[in-house]
Amino acid sequence: MKNNWVNNTGESPFRVPDGYFEKLPEQIMAALPKDGCNPFLDYVDKKVYRPVFYKRRRFMYSVASVALLLVFFSLAHYVKDCRRSANHDAIVFSDEFIDNFLEESMVDEYLMYSSLIDGEQENIGSH
Amino acid sequence: MPQFDESAIIKQLRSEDDAQRRNAFAVIVKKFSEPLYWQIRRIVMFHDDANDLLQNTFVKAWLNLDSFNGLSKISTWLYRIAINESITFVTKERMRSMVSIEAQEAELERQLESDPYFDGDKVQIQLQKAIMTLPVKQRTVFNMRYYDNMKYEEISKILGTSVGALKASYHIAAKKVEEYFDSID
């Protein structure tokens, strides 16, 4: 087999399907992108659908940020008010209400003061 | 076939009229599709791969018409694209298959024997196996000289390599092929 390859110079062992080269130019031309334009550039040139606010997105982001801050501060203020209101409601009992409560519950002044001092609950029970 | 007037074709390719550009390109496709196919086929060896790479070559050429400056011949420009495509393909294929060179040779022999578009005898199969063992650039140079009998000056323009380096490359490739045949005798 030695040196046989030298004698085969130029003879190609490769074949193609029948009629391949006759149809080939047409197939290649059909596979080309239209108008010779680079598809990437073509994509840029096309009018791409954008939402209405897309062009003003920076302005919209700013408005959204301010709105978010306002909501945050409003919420913080509301929570603070609620707490203050809750504290205020706790000491808003009228004297008349307290007198009636004491009368009906038969709690004398000593018991009442004792109940307001920590650790006196047990003493109240023993009296 | 009408004579291929390169300067007229280049002028049409630069036209702003799309239809005119397309017509000029069709002339180029008609003239060069077959020689480019064979060039690619000898590097990648199988018809389906060669067909795909040829399509890619012309699509790339069409999309990069603006980059063709006319300093080189159209054929040189197209050959360069085709060979780059083929070399990239073979390199990727080699990287993808993590098997030994012996296993690749066995697989190639099996594929060539069952390939309906390969009509070679035992010597031709062994020659293709020997060519496959060459580095892909060396394989390209060897094919251009051995099958196409291309001049070194022409190969130099296509591959962008000096004539001296090409001569050395072909010499080394031919020696390796010879050694391959010696080893199986």
Short mmCIF file of C-alpha atoms in Angstrom, two decimals, chain A residues 58-117:
data_model
loop_
_atom_site.label_atom_id
_atom_site.label_comp_id
_atom_site.label_asym_id
_atom_site.label_seq_id
_atom_site.Cartn_x
_atom_site.Cartn_y
_atom_site.Cartn_z
CA ARG A 58 -37.48 57.79 34.05
CA PHE A 59 -40.15 60.32 34.93
CA MET A 60 -42.49 57.48 35.89
CA TYR A 61 -39.82 55.90 38.10
CA SER A 62 -39.33 59.26 39.89
CA VAL A 63 -43.07 59.68 40.44
CA ALA A 64 -43.34 56.11 41.70
CA SER A 65 -40.43 56.67 44.12
CA VAL A 66 -41.99 59.87 45.52
CA ALA A 67 -45.39 58.13 45.80
CA LEU A 68 -43.76 55.25 47.64
CA LEU A 69 -42.08 57.64 50.08
CA LEU A 70 -45.39 59.44 50.67
CA VAL A 71 -47.15 56.15 51.36
CA PHE A 72 -44.38 55.15 53.74
CA PHE A 73 -44.53 58.41 55.72
CA SER A 74 -48.33 58.36 55.75
CA LEU A 75 -48.28 54.84 57.09
CA ALA A 76 -45.71 55.72 59.73
CA HIS A 77 -47.76 58.73 60.77
CA TYR A 78 -50.95 56.63 60.91
CA VAL A 79 -49.28 54.02 63.12
CA LYS A 80 -47.96 56.72 65.42
CA ASP A 81 -51.44 58.27 65.67
CA CYS A 82 -52.97 54.93 66.44
CA ARG A 83 -50.52 54.35 69.26
CA ARG A 84 -51.07 57.84 70.65
CA SER A 85 -54.83 57.37 70.37
CA ALA A 86 -54.63 54.04 72.11
CA ASN A 87 -52.65 55.57 74.98
CA HIS A 88 -55.03 58.50 75.14
CA ASP A 89 -58.10 56.18 75.22
CA ALA A 90 -56.59 54.31 78.13
CA ILE A 91 -56.74 57.35 80.44
CA VAL A 92 -59.90 58.88 79.17
CA PHE A 93 -62.29 57.26 81.72
CA SER A 94 -64.49 59.89 83.30
CA ASP A 95 -64.73 60.29 87.09
CA GLU A 96 -68.40 59.33 86.95
CA PHE A 97 -67.49 56.06 85.16
CA ILE A 98 -64.87 55.25 87.74
CA ASP A 99 -67.20 55.99 90.66
CA ASN A 100 -69.92 53.80 89.18
CA PHE A 101 -67.39 51.02 88.52
CA LEU A 102 -66.08 51.16 92.07
CA GLU A 103 -69.53 51.15 93.53
CA GLU A 104 -70.74 48.22 91.48
CA SER A 105 -67.61 46.15 91.93
CA MET A 106 -67.47 46.97 95.65
CA VAL A 107 -63.82 47.90 95.39
CA ASP A 108 -62.70 50.35 98.11
CA GLU A 109 -59.89 52.87 97.68
CA TYR A 110 -57.33 50.64 99.37
CA LEU A 111 -57.95 47.81 96.98
CA MET A 112 -57.91 50.16 94.04
CA TYR A 113 -54.53 51.65 95.01
CA SER A 114 -53.18 48.23 95.73
CA SER A 115 -54.19 47.03 92.30
CA LEU A 116 -52.22 49.85 90.75
CA ILE A 117 -49.01 48.84 92.55
#
